[in-house]
Amino acid sequence: MIILYLNLFGLSAWGQRSVSDFDRDWRFARFGLQADGSRLPEPDSLEAYEVDDTGWRKLDVPHDWAIEGPFRIDLDGYTGKLPWQGIGWYRKHFEVSSKDKKKRFYLDFDGTMANAEVWLNGKKVGGRPFGYSSFRVDLTPYVLYGTDNVVAVRLDTEKFGSRWYPGAGLYRNVHLIVTDKIHVPVWGTQITTPHVSKEFAAVRLQTRIDNAGEKTQIRMETEILSPDGKVVTRKENTGRINHGQPFEQNFIVNAPELWSPENPSLYKAVSKIYANNKLVDTYTTRFGIRSIEFIADKGFYLNGEHRKFQGVCNHHDLGPLGAAINVAALRHQLTLLKDMGCDAIRTSHNMPAPELVELCDEMGFMMMIEPFDEWDIAKCDNGYHRYFNEWAERDMIN
């Protein structure tokens, strides 16, 4: 159960959509500050299509270049005396079939430390300054079909300030998303439960659909699956997308299994989207049915019962493993916390990895997300205060 719920990805999908990891066979080079404190000049135009990267280091992401060390006594103790500052470049080659010319291509970055800039075939497609934010870039306008494509990512942690160990690099997963023109965009669904009781729950699903004109007839068929995979209710609705407003469906789930830390039951909403009677997308959203309430002078209530948080403040890195996301290590960490009676996680001081959100849902942790710990007043020279006015709302939405 997540008090500020960030559905970073509709969990997997079928139909006209493909979701694949983009983690293998990257090439990496580091410039600027080096591990030993020296400086290696950064060549110009490393984003260019024709750059020869055959001599670069080959690796898979997630990758944290800083945890490789070595430790240096002269560095800041708050960040582990590890050489995390520098400029890193990642490049990846891939091909797209000529059969897919009508498809849309996106890259979803779960986290990039830091000041990310992204190019495809030498053309700028996006980026994000805050290293903990997830973001999507649209590759479609610059995709080359039937030949080599090159994604280039520049990261600059020299211009990033932190009071704890941040890691460095493409330290979270990267995903390649291929869809039809009309599709559910990233983070395109929202589920709420306006009424929850032991007898029944009202479930409201709102789904955004991109590139559907106001004359396009949309039909959405959705099944709600119980925690054991059985269909508990289904609905088919037809309508049009007006001024970009989400498509809404409402359901009744009888005798729901309520989510709690002791019983982290999870449902799935599986939606098939048809445009003018053609299947264009299938999207799955996982959710828990629960009610939350804060009552002045009394406290927090989960499913109508008063509850106190038995929680911890949890930084994103994994100790000696570094900042690179590792699901097995995260699960082990959460298992230890669960065994000592913990039922809540407060992220500090950042947006969490999608894998952490999913594990908290599965293992029964309430989650309070602290997106950042600076607003427009500085706590360190190059901290989030530099981004707050321009980026805070977009970072929290993502």
mmCIF file of C-alpha atoms in Angstrom:
data_model
loop_
_atom_site.group_PDB
_atom_site.id
_atom_site.type_symbol
_atom_site.label_atom_id
_atom_site.label_comp_id
_atom_site.label_asym_id
_atom_site.label_seq_id
_atom_site.Cartn_x
_atom_site.Cartn_y
_atom_site.Cartn_z
ATOM 1 C CA MET A 1 0.000 0.000 0.000
ATOM 2 C CA ILE A 2 1.556 3.245 -1.117
ATOM 3 C CA ILE A 3 0.407 6.546 0.277
ATOM 4 C CA LEU A 4 1.922 8.473 -2.626
ATOM 5 C CA TYR A 5 1.561 5.854 -5.323
ATOM 6 C CA LEU A 6 3.832 6.079 -8.342
ATOM 7 C CA ASN A 7 2.792 3.494 -10.919
ATOM 8 C CA LEU A 8 6.067 3.645 -12.765
ATOM 9 C CA PHE A 9 5.079 1.032 -15.297
ATOM 10 C CA GLY A 10 1.907 -0.775 -16.225
ATOM 11 C CA LEU A 11 3.254 -4.217 -15.425
ATOM 12 C CA SER A 12 4.028 -5.894 -18.713
ATOM 13 C CA ALA A 13 1.692 -6.158 -21.650
ATOM 14 C CA TRP A 14 0.641 -8.208 -24.623
ATOM 15 C CA GLY A 15 -1.236 -7.581 -27.863
ATOM 16 C CA GLN A 16 0.264 -4.860 -30.057
ATOM 17 C CA ARG A 17 2.755 -3.739 -27.408
ATOM 18 C CA SER A 18 6.175 -5.178 -26.677
ATOM 19 C CA VAL A 19 8.251 -4.399 -23.590
ATOM 20 C CA SER A 20 11.858 -5.570 -23.504
ATOM 21 C CA ASP A 21 14.853 -4.710 -21.382
ATOM 22 C CA PHE A 22 17.485 -2.583 -23.037
ATOM 23 C CA ASP A 23 20.219 -3.494 -20.566
ATOM 24 C CA ARG A 24 22.642 -5.650 -22.538
ATOM 25 C CA ASP A 25 25.740 -4.786 -24.583
ATOM 26 C CA TRP A 26 26.329 -1.139 -23.785
ATOM 27 C CA ARG A 27 29.699 0.538 -24.327
ATOM 28 C CA PHE A 28 31.035 2.859 -21.643
ATOM 29 C CA ALA A 29 33.747 5.492 -21.321
ATOM 30 C CA ARG A 30 34.510 7.873 -18.474
ATOM 31 C CA PHE A 31 35.900 11.391 -18.820
ATOM 32 C CA GLY A 32 36.289 14.443 -16.599
ATOM 33 C CA LEU A 33 37.286 13.514 -13.046
ATOM 34 C CA GLN A 34 38.839 10.080 -12.817
ATOM 35 C CA ALA A 35 38.920 7.657 -9.907
ATOM 36 C CA ASP A 36 42.418 8.742 -8.921
ATOM 37 C CA GLY A 37 41.526 12.451 -8.945
ATOM 38 C CA SER A 38 43.114 13.216 -12.303
ATOM 39 C CA ARG A 39 41.135 14.669 -15.196
ATOM 40 C CA LEU A 40 40.669 13.144 -18.646
ATOM 41 C CA PRO A 41 39.511 15.649 -21.280
ATOM 42 C CA GLU A 42 36.080 14.955 -22.768
ATOM 43 C CA PRO A 43 36.171 14.783 -26.587
ATOM 44 C CA ASP A 44 33.607 16.734 -28.570
ATOM 45 C CA SER A 45 30.492 15.231 -30.179
ATOM 46 C CA LEU A 46 30.511 11.764 -28.603
ATOM 47 C CA GLU A 47 26.795 11.590 -29.400
ATOM 48 C CA ALA A 48 27.510 11.513 -33.135
ATOM 49 C CA TYR A 49 26.366 8.483 -35.105
ATOM 50 C CA GLU A 50 29.787 7.852 -36.670
ATOM 51 C CA VAL A 51 31.836 7.842 -33.421
ATOM 52 C CA ASP A 52 34.101 4.788 -33.198
ATOM 53 C CA ASP A 53 33.245 3.203 -29.833
ATOM 54 C CA THR A 54 34.771 -0.222 -30.521
ATOM 55 C CA GLY A 55 37.499 0.445 -27.960
ATOM 56 C CA TRP A 56 35.086 1.447 -25.197
ATOM 57 C CA ARG A 57 34.436 -0.847 -22.243
ATOM 58 C CA LYS A 58 31.621 -3.335 -22.889
ATOM 59 C CA LEU A 59 29.148 -3.869 -20.044
ATOM 60 C CA ASP A 60 25.528 -4.445 -19.096
ATOM 61 C CA VAL A 61 23.414 -2.029 -17.118
ATOM 62 C CA PRO A 62 22.371 -1.387 -14.384
ATOM 63 C CA HIS A 63 25.897 -0.118 -13.764
ATOM 64 C CA ASP A 64 27.364 2.023 -10.978
ATOM 65 C CA TRP A 65 30.848 3.163 -11.968
ATOM 66 C CA ALA A 66 31.534 4.691 -8.523
ATOM 67 C CA ILE A 67 31.316 1.522 -6.443
ATOM 68 C CA GLU A 68 34.328 0.164 -8.336
ATOM 69 C CA GLY A 69 36.433 2.590 -6.293
ATOM 70 C CA PRO A 70 39.107 2.914 -5.198
ATOM 71 C CA PHE A 71 38.347 4.537 -1.845
ATOM 72 C CA ARG A 72 40.171 7.837 -1.327
ATOM 73 C CA ILE A 73 40.753 9.306 2.105
ATOM 74 C CA ASP A 74 40.534 12.861 0.749
ATOM 75 C CA LEU A 75 36.926 12.445 -0.470
ATOM 76 C CA ASP A 76 33.732 13.303 1.407
ATOM 77 C CA GLY A 77 32.827 10.785 4.094
ATOM 78 C CA TYR A 78 29.105 11.379 3.605
ATOM 79 C CA THR A 79 29.328 9.754 0.184
ATOM 80 C CA GLY A 80 31.507 6.865 1.260
ATOM 81 C CA LYS A 81 34.860 8.284 0.094
ATOM 82 C CA LEU A 82 34.106 6.759 -3.297
ATOM 83 C CA PRO A 83 34.952 8.519 -6.593
ATOM 84 C CA TRP A 84 31.431 9.060 -7.886
ATOM 85 C CA GLN A 85 32.019 12.405 -9.589
ATOM 86 C CA GLY A 86 32.834 12.395 -13.275
ATOM 87 C CA ILE A 87 31.380 12.371 -16.788
ATOM 88 C CA GLY A 88 30.209 9.058 -18.199
ATOM 89 C CA TRP A 89 29.153 8.205 -21.741
ATOM 90 C CA TYR A 90 27.130 5.124 -22.691
ATOM 91 C CA ARG A 91 26.440 4.023 -26.264
ATOM 92 C CA LYS A 92 24.327 1.108 -27.507
ATOM 93 C CA HIS A 93 23.787 -0.253 -31.029
ATOM 94 C CA PHE A 94 20.557 -1.944 -32.140
ATOM 95 C CA GLU A 95 18.550 -2.683 -35.269
ATOM 96 C CA VAL A 96 14.877 -2.188 -36.152
ATOM 97 C CA SER A 97 13.122 -4.243 -38.803
ATOM 98 C CA SER A 98 11.695 -2.486 -41.861
ATOM 99 C CA LYS A 99 8.423 -4.282 -41.072
ATOM 100 C CA ASP A 100 7.966 -1.994 -38.044
ATOM 101 C CA LYS A 101 7.825 1.357 -39.833
ATOM 102 C CA LYS A 102 4.316 2.085 -38.519
ATOM 103 C CA LYS A 103 5.294 1.402 -34.889
ATOM 104 C CA ARG A 104 6.240 3.859 -32.156
ATOM 105 C CA PHE A 105 9.530 3.391 -30.256
ATOM 106 C CA TYR A 106 10.291 4.656 -26.760
ATOM 107 C CA LEU A 107 13.012 4.244 -24.156
ATOM 108 C CA ASP A 108 12.060 4.309 -20.486
ATOM 109 C CA PHE A 109 14.899 5.146 -18.096
ATOM 110 C CA ASP A 110 14.209 4.172 -14.484
ATOM 111 C CA GLY A 111 17.060 6.316 -13.168
ATOM 112 C CA THR A 112 20.183 7.995 -14.580
ATOM 113 C CA MET A 113 22.826 9.507 -12.307
ATOM 114 C CA ALA A 114 22.891 12.400 -13.211
ATOM 115 C CA ASN A 115 22.099 15.302 -15.581
ATOM 116 C CA ALA A 116 21.190 12.849 -18.328
ATOM 117 C CA GLU A 117 21.159 13.793 -22.005
ATOM 118 C CA VAL A 118 19.980 11.233 -24.577
ATOM 119 C CA TRP A 119 20.532 11.080 -28.353
ATOM 120 C CA LEU A 120 19.458 8.673 -31.086
ATOM 121 C CA ASN A 121 21.610 8.627 -34.213
ATOM 122 C CA GLY A 122 23.075 11.982 -33.232
ATOM 123 C CA LYS A 123 19.676 13.672 -32.645
ATOM 124 C CA LYS A 124 18.737 14.907 -29.149
ATOM 125 C CA VAL A 125 15.633 13.069 -27.887
ATOM 126 C CA GLY A 126 15.486 14.094 -24.216
ATOM 127 C CA GLY A 127 17.025 13.931 -20.784
ATOM 128 C CA ARG A 128 16.555 14.634 -17.079
ATOM 129 C CA PRO A 129 18.698 16.534 -14.569
ATOM 130 C CA PHE A 130 17.650 14.697 -11.388
ATOM 131 C CA GLY A 131 19.351 11.340 -11.149
ATOM 132 C CA TYR A 132 16.494 9.592 -9.335
ATOM 133 C CA SER A 133 13.694 10.466 -11.745
ATOM 134 C CA SER A 134 12.223 8.045 -14.248
ATOM 135 C CA PHE A 135 11.567 9.455 -17.709
ATOM 136 C CA ARG A 136 10.648 8.432 -21.250
ATOM 137 C CA VAL A 137 12.141 9.532 -24.567
ATOM 138 C CA ASP A 138 10.503 9.121 -27.978
ATOM 139 C CA LEU A 139 12.870 7.542 -30.493
ATOM 140 C CA THR A 140 10.348 7.312 -33.335
ATOM 141 C CA PRO A 141 11.281 10.398 -35.421
ATOM 142 C CA TYR A 142 14.926 9.331 -35.787
ATOM 143 C CA VAL A 143 14.753 5.526 -36.034
ATOM 144 C CA LEU A 144 16.619 3.977 -38.976
ATOM 145 C CA TYR A 145 15.067 0.797 -40.383
ATOM 146 C CA GLY A 146 17.027 -2.236 -41.484
ATOM 147 C CA THR A 147 20.371 -0.825 -40.354
ATOM 148 C CA ASP A 148 22.339 0.159 -37.258
ATOM 149 C CA ASN A 149 20.847 2.595 -34.708
ATOM 150 C CA VAL A 150 22.908 4.170 -31.925
ATOM 151 C CA VAL A 151 21.626 5.437 -28.572
ATOM 152 C CA ALA A 152 24.077 7.699 -26.733
ATOM 153 C CA VAL A 153 23.666 8.849 -23.110
ATOM 154 C CA ARG A 154 25.822 11.461 -21.383
ATOM 155 C CA LEU A 155 25.825 11.631 -17.577
ATOM 156 C CA ASP A 156 27.514 14.346 -15.553
ATOM 157 C CA THR A 157 27.840 13.842 -11.801
ATOM 158 C CA GLU A 158 30.404 16.643 -11.512
ATOM 159 C CA LYS A 159 27.456 19.044 -11.605
ATOM 160 C CA PHE A 160 25.419 17.082 -9.054
ATOM 161 C CA GLY A 161 25.532 17.580 -5.295
ATOM 162 C CA SER A 162 24.656 14.958 -2.699
ATOM 163 C CA ARG A 163 24.883 14.531 1.071
ATOM 164 C CA TRP A 164 24.814 10.713 0.812
ATOM 165 C CA TYR A 165 26.189 8.122 -1.600
ATOM 166 C CA PRO A 166 24.384 8.636 -4.943
ATOM 167 C CA GLY A 167 26.236 6.198 -7.182
ATOM 168 C CA ALA A 168 26.888 7.076 -10.809
ATOM 169 C CA GLY A 169 25.854 5.868 -14.234
ATOM 170 C CA LEU A 170 22.890 4.024 -15.760
ATOM 171 C CA TYR A 171 22.271 2.489 -12.349
ATOM 172 C CA ARG A 172 18.648 1.457 -12.967
ATOM 173 C CA ASN A 173 17.044 -0.488 -15.797
ATOM 174 C CA VAL A 174 16.342 0.773 -19.305
ATOM 175 C CA HIS A 175 13.327 -0.534 -21.254
ATOM 176 C CA LEU A 176 12.484 -0.476 -24.955
ATOM 177 C CA ILE A 177 8.746 -0.021 -25.557
ATOM 178 C CA VAL A 178 7.223 -0.627 -29.005
ATOM 179 C CA THR A 179 3.569 0.257 -29.584
ATOM 180 C CA ASP A 180 0.995 1.069 -32.226
ATOM 181 C CA LYS A 181 0.346 4.736 -32.934
ATOM 182 C CA ILE A 182 -2.727 4.667 -30.660
ATOM 183 C CA HIS A 183 -1.630 3.323 -27.280
ATOM 184 C CA VAL A 184 -1.598 3.772 -23.517
ATOM 185 C CA PRO A 185 1.343 6.065 -22.696
ATOM 186 C CA VAL A 186 3.887 5.555 -19.931
ATOM 187 C CA TRP A 187 2.235 5.681 -16.489
ATOM 188 C CA GLY A 188 -1.035 5.897 -18.395
ATOM 189 C CA THR A 189 -3.408 4.323 -15.871
ATOM 190 C CA GLN A 190 -4.678 5.332 -12.451
ATOM 191 C CA ILE A 191 -6.737 3.114 -10.158
ATOM 192 C CA THR A 192 -8.620 4.371 -7.121
ATOM 193 C CA THR A 193 -11.019 2.645 -4.741
ATOM 194 C CA PRO A 194 -13.697 5.221 -3.805
ATOM 195 C CA HIS A 195 -15.535 2.742 -1.554
ATOM 196 C CA VAL A 196 -14.014 -0.152 0.348
ATOM 197 C CA SER A 197 -15.740 -2.543 2.727
ATOM 198 C CA LYS A 198 -15.615 -6.237 3.493
ATOM 199 C CA GLU A 199 -18.790 -6.682 1.447
ATOM 200 C CA PHE A 200 -17.701 -4.929 -1.755
ATOM 201 C CA ALA A 201 -15.274 -2.414 -3.209
ATOM 202 C CA ALA A 202 -15.800 0.187 -5.914
ATOM 203 C CA VAL A 203 -12.845 0.344 -8.304
ATOM 204 C CA ARG A 204 -12.319 3.182 -10.748
ATOM 205 C CA LEU A 205 -9.850 2.751 -13.619
ATOM 206 C CA GLN A 206 -8.801 5.784 -15.648
ATOM 207 C CA THR A 207 -6.755 5.121 -18.780
ATOM 208 C CA ARG A 208 -5.060 7.731 -20.931
ATOM 209 C CA ILE A 209 -4.860 6.919 -24.636
ATOM 210 C CA ASP A 210 -2.434 8.787 -26.871
ATOM 211 C CA ASN A 211 -3.014 9.739 -30.530
ATOM 212 C CA ALA A 212 -6.720 8.854 -30.603
ATOM 213 C CA GLY A 213 -8.512 11.642 -32.431
ATOM 214 C CA GLU A 214 -11.911 12.797 -31.230
ATOM 215 C CA LYS A 215 -13.536 10.909 -34.117
ATOM 216 C CA THR A 216 -11.861 7.613 -33.207
ATOM 217 C CA GLN A 217 -14.210 5.153 -31.551
ATOM 218 C CA ILE A 218 -12.507 3.532 -28.580
ATOM 219 C CA ARG A 219 -13.693 0.265 -27.073
ATOM 220 C CA MET A 220 -12.072 -0.941 -23.895
ATOM 221 C CA GLU A 221 -12.540 -4.456 -22.538
ATOM 222 C CA THR A 222 -11.181 -4.875 -19.004
ATOM 223 C CA GLU A 223 -11.057 -7.886 -16.727
ATOM 224 C CA ILE A 224 -10.254 -7.630 -13.018
ATOM 225 C CA LEU A 225 -8.256 -10.646 -11.855
ATOM 226 C CA SER A 226 -8.193 -11.736 -8.213
ATOM 227 C CA PRO A 227 -4.920 -12.466 -6.383
ATOM 228 C CA ASP A 228 -5.238 -16.118 -7.438
ATOM 229 C CA GLY A 229 -5.754 -15.158 -11.085
ATOM 230 C CA LYS A 230 -9.525 -15.659 -11.405
ATOM 231 C CA VAL A 231 -11.735 -13.155 -13.227
ATOM 232 C CA VAL A 232 -13.912 -11.471 -10.601
ATOM 233 C CA THR A 233 -15.540 -8.859 -12.830
ATOM 234 C CA ARG A 234 -15.280 -7.533 -16.367
ATOM 235 C CA LYS A 235 -16.599 -4.573 -18.302
ATOM 236 C CA GLU A 236 -16.743 -3.342 -21.887
ATOM 237 C CA ASN A 237 -17.198 0.345 -22.609
ATOM 238 C CA THR A 238 -17.251 2.340 -25.835
ATOM 239 C CA GLY A 239 -16.618 6.038 -26.282
ATOM 240 C CA ARG A 240 -14.376 8.724 -27.687
ATOM 241 C CA ILE A 241 -11.419 10.602 -26.238
ATOM 242 C CA ASN A 242 -12.441 14.218 -25.666
ATOM 243 C CA HIS A 243 -9.677 16.801 -25.273
ATOM 244 C CA GLY A 244 -7.221 14.192 -24.021
ATOM 245 C CA GLN A 245 -9.322 13.197 -21.025
ATOM 246 C CA PRO A 246 -8.795 9.651 -19.708
ATOM 247 C CA PHE A 247 -11.153 6.809 -20.573
ATOM 248 C CA GLU A 248 -12.975 5.798 -17.381
ATOM 249 C CA GLN A 249 -14.360 2.457 -16.249
ATOM 250 C CA ASN A 250 -16.006 1.587 -12.924
ATOM 251 C CA PHE A 251 -16.265 -1.848 -11.329
ATOM 252 C CA ILE A 252 -17.689 -3.582 -8.274
ATOM 253 C CA VAL A 253 -15.570 -6.288 -6.657
ATOM 254 C CA ASN A 254 -17.579 -8.387 -4.226
ATOM 255 C CA ALA A 255 -15.996 -9.693 -1.005
ATOM 256 C CA PRO A 256 -12.606 -8.161 -1.826
ATOM 257 C CA GLU A 257 -9.355 -9.350 -0.338
ATOM 258 C CA LEU A 258 -8.131 -6.156 1.291
ATOM 259 C CA TRP A 259 -4.473 -5.200 1.031
ATOM 260 C CA SER A 260 -2.581 -4.869 4.312
ATOM 261 C CA PRO A 261 1.000 -5.508 5.457
ATOM 262 C CA GLU A 262 -0.202 -8.789 6.942
ATOM 263 C CA ASN A 263 -2.114 -9.771 3.791
ATOM 264 C CA PRO A 264 -0.629 -7.985 0.730
ATOM 265 C CA SER A 265 -3.271 -9.151 -1.750
ATOM 266 C CA LEU A 266 -2.880 -7.765 -5.262
ATOM 267 C CA TYR A 267 -5.388 -7.632 -8.123
ATOM 268 C CA LYS A 268 -4.745 -6.965 -11.816
ATOM 269 C CA ALA A 269 -6.742 -4.947 -14.309
ATOM 270 C CA VAL A 270 -6.094 -6.291 -17.818
ATOM 271 C CA SER A 271 -7.375 -3.907 -20.495
ATOM 272 C CA LYS A 272 -7.666 -4.447 -24.227
ATOM 273 C CA ILE A 273 -7.993 -1.239 -26.213
ATOM 274 C CA TYR A 274 -9.653 -1.233 -29.636
ATOM 275 C CA ALA A 275 -9.622 1.747 -32.008
ATOM 276 C CA ASN A 276 -12.343 1.545 -34.671
ATOM 277 C CA ASN A 277 -12.653 -2.180 -33.828
ATOM 278 C CA LYS A 278 -8.924 -2.875 -34.252
ATOM 279 C CA LEU A 279 -6.940 -4.130 -31.234
ATOM 280 C CA VAL A 280 -4.191 -1.533 -30.711
ATOM 281 C CA ASP A 281 -2.944 -2.151 -27.175
ATOM 282 C CA THR A 282 -3.180 -4.400 -24.124
ATOM 283 C CA TYR A 283 -2.165 -2.978 -20.771
ATOM 284 C CA THR A 284 -1.995 -4.523 -17.296
ATOM 285 C CA THR A 285 -2.143 -2.546 -14.056
ATOM 286 C CA ARG A 286 -1.565 -4.213 -10.695
ATOM 287 C CA PHE A 287 -3.230 -2.752 -7.620
ATOM 288 C CA GLY A 288 -4.384 -3.394 -4.073
ATOM 289 C CA ILE A 289 -7.852 -2.750 -2.704
ATOM 290 C CA ARG A 290 -7.617 -0.787 0.533
ATOM 291 C CA SER A 291 -8.851 2.372 2.191
ATOM 292 C CA ILE A 292 -6.562 4.928 3.814
ATOM 293 C CA GLU A 293 -7.562 7.838 6.003
ATOM 294 C CA PHE A 294 -5.874 10.431 8.198
ATOM 295 C CA ILE A 295 -8.038 11.747 11.057
ATOM 296 C CA ALA A 296 -6.925 14.827 12.984
ATOM 297 C CA ASP A 297 -5.880 14.108 16.582
ATOM 298 C CA LYS A 298 -6.340 10.387 16.000
ATOM 299 C CA GLY A 299 -3.922 9.351 13.282
ATOM 300 C CA PHE A 300 -3.773 6.994 10.346
ATOM 301 C CA TYR A 301 -6.402 4.372 9.491
ATOM 302 C CA LEU A 302 -5.920 1.454 7.100
ATOM 303 C CA ASN A 303 -9.103 -0.400 6.080
ATOM 304 C CA GLY A 304 -10.941 1.360 8.893
ATOM 305 C CA GLU A 305 -8.510 0.314 11.611
ATOM 306 C CA HIS A 306 -6.190 2.660 13.506
ATOM 307 C CA ARG A 307 -2.560 1.874 12.741
ATOM 308 C CA LYS A 308 0.848 3.245 13.637
ATOM 309 C CA PHE A 309 3.709 3.001 11.167
ATOM 310 C CA GLN A 310 6.533 0.707 12.223
ATOM 311 C CA GLY A 311 8.870 2.025 9.590
ATOM 312 C CA VAL A 312 12.386 2.933 8.545
ATOM 313 C CA CYS A 313 14.052 5.662 6.499
ATOM 314 C CA ASN A 314 15.728 3.767 3.667
ATOM 315 C CA HIS A 315 18.382 5.119 1.309
ATOM 316 C CA HIS A 316 18.443 3.788 -2.217
ATOM 317 C CA ASP A 317 21.911 2.246 -2.351
ATOM 318 C CA LEU A 318 22.638 -1.346 -1.369
ATOM 319 C CA GLY A 319 25.694 -0.821 0.799
ATOM 320 C CA PRO A 320 28.818 -2.490 -0.616
ATOM 321 C CA LEU A 321 26.885 -3.531 -3.728
ATOM 322 C CA GLY A 322 26.511 0.130 -4.670
ATOM 323 C CA ALA A 323 23.609 1.951 -6.273
ATOM 324 C CA ALA A 324 22.959 -0.388 -9.218
ATOM 325 C CA ILE A 325 19.493 -1.882 -8.802
ATOM 326 C CA ASN A 326 19.536 -5.534 -7.736
ATOM 327 C CA VAL A 327 16.169 -7.179 -7.106
ATOM 328 C CA ALA A 328 17.569 -10.120 -5.133
ATOM 329 C CA ALA A 329 19.448 -7.757 -2.825
ATOM 330 C CA LEU A 330 16.379 -5.540 -2.405
ATOM 331 C CA ARG A 331 14.243 -8.550 -1.537
ATOM 332 C CA HIS A 332 16.825 -9.720 1.007
ATOM 333 C CA GLN A 333 16.937 -6.242 2.558
ATOM 334 C CA LEU A 334 13.137 -6.078 2.818
ATOM 335 C CA THR A 335 12.964 -9.613 4.229
ATOM 336 C CA LEU A 336 15.335 -8.617 7.048
ATOM 337 C CA LEU A 337 13.216 -5.532 7.750
ATOM 338 C CA LYS A 338 10.016 -7.583 7.713
ATOM 339 C CA ASP A 339 11.508 -10.072 10.153
ATOM 340 C CA MET A 340 12.272 -7.271 12.627
ATOM 341 C CA GLY A 341 8.670 -6.013 12.473
ATOM 342 C CA CYS A 342 8.935 -3.268 9.881
ATOM 343 C CA ASP A 343 5.795 -2.507 7.857
ATOM 344 C CA ALA A 344 6.624 0.846 6.217
ATOM 345 C CA ILE A 345 9.380 2.393 4.081
ATOM 346 C CA ARG A 346 10.104 6.082 3.685
ATOM 347 C CA THR A 347 12.305 6.682 0.656
ATOM 348 C CA SER A 348 15.140 9.107 1.241
ATOM 349 C CA HIS A 349 15.524 11.367 -0.391
ATOM 350 C CA ASN A 350 14.468 10.385 -3.829
ATOM 351 C CA MET A 351 12.066 8.752 -6.224
ATOM 352 C CA PRO A 352 12.242 4.979 -5.716
ATOM 353 C CA ALA A 353 13.142 2.366 -8.286
ATOM 354 C CA PRO A 354 10.089 0.638 -9.803
ATOM 355 C CA GLU A 355 11.377 -2.675 -8.452
ATOM 356 C CA LEU A 356 11.279 -1.337 -4.887
ATOM 357 C CA VAL A 357 7.689 -0.159 -5.357
ATOM 358 C CA GLU A 358 6.683 -3.574 -6.703
ATOM 359 C CA LEU A 359 8.402 -5.461 -3.873
ATOM 360 C CA CYS A 360 6.762 -3.254 -1.231
ATOM 361 C CA ASP A 361 3.375 -3.992 -2.797
ATOM 362 C CA GLU A 362 4.116 -7.730 -2.867
ATOM 363 C CA MET A 363 5.738 -8.090 0.546
ATOM 364 C CA GLY A 364 3.423 -5.838 2.541
ATOM 365 C CA PHE A 365 5.175 -2.514 3.114
ATOM 366 C CA MET A 366 3.387 0.807 3.211
ATOM 367 C CA MET A 367 5.446 3.348 1.307
ATOM 368 C CA MET A 368 5.893 7.059 1.872
ATOM 369 C CA ILE A 369 7.801 8.682 -0.964
ATOM 370 C CA GLU A 370 10.033 11.650 -0.227
ATOM 371 C CA PRO A 371 10.806 12.833 -3.770
ATOM 372 C CA PHE A 372 13.668 15.181 -2.814
ATOM 373 C CA ASP A 373 14.942 16.970 0.278
ATOM 374 C CA GLU A 374 15.624 20.400 -1.211
ATOM 375 C CA TRP A 375 13.081 22.852 -2.534
ATOM 376 C CA ASP A 376 14.411 26.254 -3.561
ATOM 377 C CA ILE A 377 16.810 26.538 -0.614
ATOM 378 C CA ALA A 378 20.193 24.837 -0.909
ATOM 379 C CA LYS A 379 21.513 22.157 1.429
ATOM 380 C CA CYS A 380 24.503 21.508 -0.830
ATOM 381 C CA ASP A 381 25.983 23.513 -3.684
ATOM 382 C CA ASN A 382 24.671 21.504 -6.643
ATOM 383 C CA GLY A 383 21.555 20.017 -5.055
ATOM 384 C CA TYR A 384 17.939 19.808 -6.200
ATOM 385 C CA HIS A 385 17.274 23.481 -5.447
ATOM 386 C CA ARG A 386 18.772 24.234 -8.875
ATOM 387 C CA TYR A 387 16.022 22.161 -10.545
ATOM 388 C CA PHE A 388 13.072 22.746 -8.241
ATOM 389 C CA ASN A 389 11.184 25.540 -10.000
ATOM 390 C CA GLU A 390 11.444 23.958 -13.444
ATOM 391 C CA TRP A 391 11.316 20.237 -12.667
ATOM 392 C CA ALA A 392 9.656 19.509 -9.303
ATOM 393 C CA GLU A 393 6.105 19.086 -10.593
ATOM 394 C CA ARG A 394 7.159 16.967 -13.569
ATOM 395 C CA ASP A 395 9.395 14.783 -11.406
ATOM 396 C CA MET A 396 6.589 14.134 -8.923
ATOM 397 C CA ILE A 397 4.076 13.372 -11.688
ATOM 398 C CA ASN A 398 6.446 10.791 -13.140
#
